Short mmCIF file of C-alpha atoms and ligand atoms in Angstrom, two decimals:
data_model
loop_
_atom_site.label_atom_id
_atom_site.label_comp_id
_atom_site.label_asym_id
_atom_site.label_seq_id
_atom_site.Cartn_x
_atom_site.Cartn_y
_atom_site.Cartn_z
CA MET A 29 -69.22 98.77 25.46
CA GLY A 30 -67.35 100.72 28.21
CA ASP A 31 -68.22 103.78 26.18
CA VAL A 32 -71.78 102.85 26.01
CA MET A 33 -71.91 102.15 29.77
CA GLY A 34 -70.27 105.62 30.33
CA LEU A 35 -72.85 107.38 28.27
CA LYS A 36 -75.62 105.48 30.10
CA GLY A 37 -74.08 106.73 33.37
CA ALA A 38 -73.88 110.32 32.17
CA GLY A 39 -77.49 110.29 31.10
CA TRP A 40 -78.60 108.88 34.42
CA ILE A 41 -76.76 111.76 36.22
CA ARG A 42 -78.18 114.36 33.99
CA THR A 43 -81.72 113.06 34.69
CA LEU A 44 -81.12 113.24 38.35
CA PHE A 45 -79.75 116.83 37.98
CA ARG A 46 -82.77 117.73 35.93
CA ARG A 47 -85.26 116.37 38.46
CA ARG A 48 -83.35 118.11 41.30
CA TRP A 49 -83.49 121.38 39.48
CA ALA A 50 -87.11 120.90 38.60
CA ARG A 51 -87.95 120.17 42.20
CA LEU A 52 -85.84 123.17 43.30
CA GLY A 53 -87.75 125.38 40.75
CA GLY A 54 -91.09 124.13 41.92
CA LEU A 55 -90.23 124.86 45.58
CA MET A 56 -89.14 128.38 44.55
CA ALA A 57 -92.33 128.92 42.70
CA PHE A 58 -94.26 127.76 45.71
CA GLY A 59 -92.34 129.89 47.90
CA LEU A 60 -92.98 132.96 45.91
CA PHE A 61 -96.69 132.27 45.51
CA ALA A 62 -96.87 131.68 49.34
CA GLY A 63 -95.10 134.99 49.83
CA TRP A 64 -97.51 136.84 47.55
CA ILE A 65 -100.53 135.32 49.33
CA ALA A 66 -99.04 136.27 52.69
CA ILE A 67 -98.88 139.98 51.36
CA MET A 68 -102.17 139.85 50.20
CA GLN A 69 -103.60 138.66 53.52
CA PHE A 70 -101.23 140.75 55.66
CA PRO A 71 -99.94 143.84 53.65
CA GLY A 72 -98.44 145.26 56.85
CA LEU A 73 -95.49 142.97 56.15
CA VAL A 74 -94.22 145.27 53.34
CA PHE A 75 -96.16 148.52 54.01
CA TRP A 76 -94.58 149.70 57.26
CA TYR A 77 -96.35 153.17 57.70
CA SER A 78 -99.96 153.23 58.58
CA VAL A 79 -102.94 155.12 59.97
CA SER A 80 -106.46 153.69 60.73
CA GLU A 81 -109.89 155.56 60.65
CA ARG A 82 -113.45 154.08 60.99
CA GLY A 83 -112.18 150.53 60.05
CA LEU A 84 -110.01 151.40 57.11
CA THR A 85 -106.35 151.41 57.38
CA LEU A 86 -104.10 153.47 54.98
CA ARG A 87 -100.63 151.98 54.41
CA SER A 88 -97.60 153.03 52.62
CA ASP A 89 -94.01 152.34 52.09
CA ARG A 90 -93.19 155.88 52.73
CA PRO A 91 -94.14 158.37 55.60
CA PHE A 92 -97.32 160.60 55.04
CA ASP A 93 -99.36 163.28 56.46
CA GLU A 94 -101.46 161.46 59.09
CA ALA A 95 -104.32 164.07 59.48
CA ARG A 96 -104.74 164.36 55.67
CA ALA A 97 -104.95 160.46 55.47
CA ARG A 98 -107.53 160.36 58.12
CA TRP A 99 -109.63 162.89 56.08
CA LEU A 100 -109.21 160.76 53.01
CA LEU A 101 -110.34 157.67 54.93
CA THR A 102 -113.41 159.44 56.28
CA GLN A 103 -114.45 160.54 52.67
CA VAL A 104 -114.12 156.85 51.51
CA ARG A 105 -115.85 155.33 54.30
CA GLN A 106 -118.88 157.64 53.57
CA ARG A 107 -118.85 156.53 49.95
CA LEU A 108 -118.61 152.78 51.05
CA ASP A 109 -121.42 153.02 53.58
CA GLY A 110 -123.64 154.67 51.31
CA ALA A 111 -123.23 152.22 48.55
CA PRO A 112 -125.79 149.42 47.86
CA TYR A 113 -123.39 146.95 49.03
CA GLY A 114 -122.28 148.84 52.08
CA GLN A 115 -121.40 146.91 55.23
CA PRO A 116 -120.80 148.94 58.41
CA ALA A 117 -118.43 146.13 59.79
CA PHE A 118 -116.36 145.96 56.63
CA THR A 119 -112.69 146.65 57.13
CA ALA A 120 -109.78 146.73 54.76
CA ASP A 121 -106.30 148.03 54.18
CA VAL A 122 -105.34 150.42 51.45
CA CYS A 123 -101.88 150.08 50.41
CA ILE A 124 -99.90 152.92 48.55
CA ALA A 125 -96.88 151.35 46.62
CA HIS A 126 -94.37 153.93 45.80
CA SER A 127 -91.35 151.53 45.25
CA GLU A 128 -91.05 149.78 41.95
CA TRP A 129 -90.30 146.28 43.48
CA ARG A 130 -93.64 146.31 45.54
CA ARG A 131 -95.49 147.36 42.37
CA ARG A 132 -94.01 144.57 40.17
CA ILE A 133 -95.13 142.09 42.77
CA LEU A 134 -98.59 143.69 43.64
CA PHE A 135 -99.72 144.82 40.10
CA LEU A 136 -98.58 141.71 38.19
CA PRO A 137 -101.54 141.33 36.13
CA SER A 138 -101.67 144.91 35.14
CA LEU A 139 -98.47 146.78 35.63
CA LYS A 140 -99.75 150.09 34.49
CA ALA A 141 -102.99 150.12 36.50
CA ILE A 142 -103.31 152.98 39.01
CA GLY A 143 -105.13 150.67 41.46
CA ILE A 144 -105.87 147.00 41.66
CA SER A 145 -107.91 144.67 43.77
CA TYR A 146 -108.13 140.74 43.81
CA PRO A 147 -110.82 138.29 44.65
CA VAL A 148 -108.50 136.60 47.20
CA THR A 149 -108.20 139.54 49.59
CA ARG A 150 -110.28 142.50 50.82
CA HIS A 151 -107.18 144.81 50.79
CA VAL A 152 -106.50 146.91 47.76
CA PHE A 153 -103.30 148.28 46.24
CA ILE A 154 -102.80 151.88 44.74
CA ARG A 155 -99.71 153.23 42.67
CA SER A 156 -97.57 156.08 43.83
CA SER A 157 -99.97 158.76 45.26
CA ARG A 158 -99.82 162.27 46.73
CA ILE A 159 -102.02 161.86 49.87
CA GLU A 160 -101.63 165.57 50.65
CA SER A 161 -103.16 166.65 47.24
CA ASN A 162 -105.43 163.48 46.95
CA ARG A 163 -103.89 162.59 43.72
CA VAL A 164 -102.60 159.37 42.09
CA VAL A 165 -99.45 159.24 39.89
CA ASN A 166 -99.67 157.05 36.79
CA ALA A 167 -97.10 154.78 35.24
CA GLU A 168 -95.75 157.77 33.10
CA GLY A 169 -95.02 159.69 36.38
CA ARG A 170 -97.77 162.22 35.90
CA GLU A 171 -100.64 163.00 38.24
CA VAL A 172 -104.07 161.54 37.05
CA GLY A 173 -106.44 164.32 36.52
CA GLY A 174 -110.14 164.92 36.48
CA TYR A 175 -112.34 163.16 38.97
CA PHE A 176 -109.94 160.25 39.28
CA THR A 177 -108.68 161.51 42.73
CA LEU A 178 -106.92 159.16 44.99
CA GLY A 179 -110.13 158.91 47.09
CA HIS A 180 -112.03 158.00 43.98
CA VAL A 181 -109.64 155.23 43.02
CA ILE A 182 -109.64 153.83 46.44
CA GLY A 183 -113.32 153.95 46.45
CA HIS A 184 -113.51 152.20 43.04
CA GLU A 185 -111.24 149.35 44.01
CA LEU A 186 -113.06 148.85 47.35
CA GLY A 187 -116.14 148.75 45.25
CA HIS A 188 -114.85 145.83 43.40
CA VAL A 189 -114.13 144.23 46.95
CA GLN A 190 -117.72 144.73 48.08
CA MET A 191 -119.16 143.02 45.05
CA TYR A 192 -116.68 140.09 45.54
CA ARG A 193 -118.16 139.81 49.06
CA LYS A 194 -121.81 140.33 48.36
CA ALA A 195 -122.35 138.77 45.00
CA GLY A 196 -119.74 136.00 45.60
CA ARG A 197 -116.27 135.81 43.89
CA MET A 198 -117.00 133.01 41.40
CA ARG A 199 -120.28 134.75 40.21
CA THR A 200 -118.43 138.23 39.96
CA LEU A 201 -115.79 136.79 37.91
CA ALA A 202 -117.74 134.15 35.77
CA VAL A 203 -121.13 135.66 35.47
CA ILE A 204 -121.45 139.22 36.01
CA PRO A 205 -120.48 141.31 32.86
CA SER A 206 -117.52 143.68 32.92
CA TRP A 207 -119.81 146.66 32.49
CA ILE A 208 -121.66 146.06 35.71
CA ARG A 209 -118.39 145.36 37.75
CA GLU A 210 -116.89 148.54 36.57
CA GLY A 211 -119.97 150.58 36.56
CA TYR A 212 -120.53 149.56 40.30
CA ALA A 213 -116.97 150.25 41.03
CA GLU A 214 -117.33 153.73 39.61
CA TYR A 215 -120.71 154.20 41.48
CA VAL A 216 -118.86 153.59 44.79
CA GLY A 217 -115.87 155.91 43.87
CA GLY A 218 -118.28 158.68 42.91
CA ILE A 219 -118.02 161.77 40.77
CA PRO A 220 -118.06 164.84 42.75
CA ASP A 221 -119.62 167.21 40.03
CA PHE A 222 -122.10 164.48 38.85
CA GLU A 223 -125.38 165.98 37.66
CA PHE A 224 -127.65 163.69 35.89
CA ASP A 225 -129.26 165.89 33.27
CA SER A 226 -125.99 167.11 31.94
CA GLU A 227 -124.55 163.65 31.86
CA GLY A 228 -127.48 162.44 30.15
CA ARG A 229 -127.13 165.14 27.49
CA ALA A 230 -123.39 164.23 27.09
CA PHE A 231 -124.47 160.54 26.59
CA LEU A 232 -127.16 161.43 23.92
CA ALA A 233 -124.62 163.57 22.20
CA GLU A 234 -121.88 160.81 22.41
CA ASP A 235 -119.68 163.44 23.88
CA ALA A 236 -116.01 162.32 24.39
CA SER A 237 -116.36 162.18 28.24
CA MET A 238 -118.65 159.14 27.65
CA ARG A 239 -115.85 157.10 25.76
CA SER A 240 -112.74 155.31 27.17
CA PRO A 241 -110.33 157.62 28.73
CA ARG A 242 -107.36 155.63 27.19
CA PRO A 243 -107.36 152.56 24.86
CA GLY A 244 -108.25 149.36 26.55
CA ALA A 245 -109.94 151.12 29.53
CA PRO A 246 -113.76 150.88 30.14
CA PRO A 247 -115.64 154.07 29.44
CA TYR A 248 -115.82 154.81 33.16
CA ARG A 249 -118.31 157.81 33.03
CA ARG A 250 -120.68 156.10 30.87
CA LEU A 251 -120.81 153.20 33.06
CA HIS A 252 -121.28 155.26 35.99
CA LEU A 253 -124.25 156.95 34.30
CA LEU A 254 -125.81 153.66 33.44
CA LEU A 255 -125.59 152.60 37.19
CA VAL A 256 -126.97 155.74 38.41
CA PHE A 257 -129.99 155.33 35.85
CA LEU A 258 -130.83 151.94 37.05
CA LEU A 259 -130.17 152.16 40.78
CA GLU A 260 -131.51 155.77 41.25
CA LYS A 261 -134.15 156.44 38.42
CA GLN A 262 -135.41 153.04 37.71
CA GLY A 263 -135.29 151.65 41.28
CA TRP A 264 -133.28 148.59 40.53
CA SER A 265 -131.35 146.93 43.39
CA MET A 266 -127.87 145.49 43.09
CA GLU A 267 -129.26 141.97 43.76
CA ARG A 268 -131.64 142.34 40.77
CA LEU A 269 -128.92 143.78 38.54
CA THR A 270 -126.31 141.09 39.30
CA ARG A 271 -129.21 138.35 38.96
CA GLU A 272 -130.68 139.56 35.70
CA CYS A 273 -127.19 140.68 34.30
CA PRO A 274 -128.93 142.82 31.17
CA GLU A 275 -126.65 143.70 28.39
CA GLN A 276 -125.01 146.98 28.30
CA GLN A 277 -126.68 147.71 24.98
CA SER A 278 -130.22 147.25 26.25
CA VAL A 279 -129.63 149.39 29.19
CA GLU A 280 -128.37 152.13 26.88
CA ALA A 281 -131.21 151.84 24.67
CA ALA A 282 -133.62 152.17 27.83
CA LEU A 283 -131.55 155.35 29.06
CA ARG A 284 -131.94 156.78 25.62
CA ALA A 285 -135.50 156.32 25.39
CA TRP A 286 -136.04 157.52 28.85
CA LEU A 287 -133.90 160.58 28.34
CA GLN A 288 -135.86 161.69 25.16
CA THR A 289 -139.19 161.48 26.93
CA GLN A 290 -137.89 163.77 29.84
CA PRO A 291 -139.16 167.45 29.63
CA PRO A 292 -136.11 169.86 28.63
CA VAL A 293 -134.37 171.37 31.57
CA LYS A 294 -135.72 174.76 32.24
CA THR A 295 -133.12 177.63 32.44
CA ILE A 296 -133.83 180.26 35.07
CA LYS A 297 -133.20 183.78 33.77
CA VAL A 298 -132.08 186.19 36.43
ZN1 ZN B 14 -112.11 148.60 38.16
#
């Protein structure tokens, strides 16, 4: 009997401890989440070096070349203001995370991403970057090549933010298809050497440049072309595009048909 009472007592104490640990665990999880939200809203808490230009603030956890950063922000600002969802009063922080612990916190859903944006904040986060050479460094420690410059990646992520704000967060996530979201972000990021006719030929020929640059990634250049086709050649507005949300295949079919009816590009002999 005494033993039985003793066991019952031990069980009661164990339950109490378990509850206390569960409560402590819950409090810690809440604390971490609150800290994460605080960094999302006030990234200056963990990015201590900064410079501002035309409403955009570049932040980093390491010192950087201020003049070069201002030049970069000016370029991005022009892309943002010229985009269909551009808002002159829009302000945001662009945070470059060199340290591993910051990246682990800020890139949690996609640890290998070179840039990331969230619907809960207008600020965006970029991996290690070389501001001086306008390049981002990927998870393997290599500079990302091609047109994926630091300026492009910042523009791309802020393009996502523009869509969250103008089309609505819930609609962007639940209704607007990924090809439009990524295509618009690329459209804002911009491709410096973009030339519609040659991109169209690459599309018709199913050139490698029109496919995903790596497994699991969207075919960025292809989606960029689809957005240029609709917005600049067909006169669509972003309001119409995000309201009608056409399927990617149907837009590709329309582009293919349109390209095939265009006169061939004349080559000028000198
Ligand atoms: Zn994206």
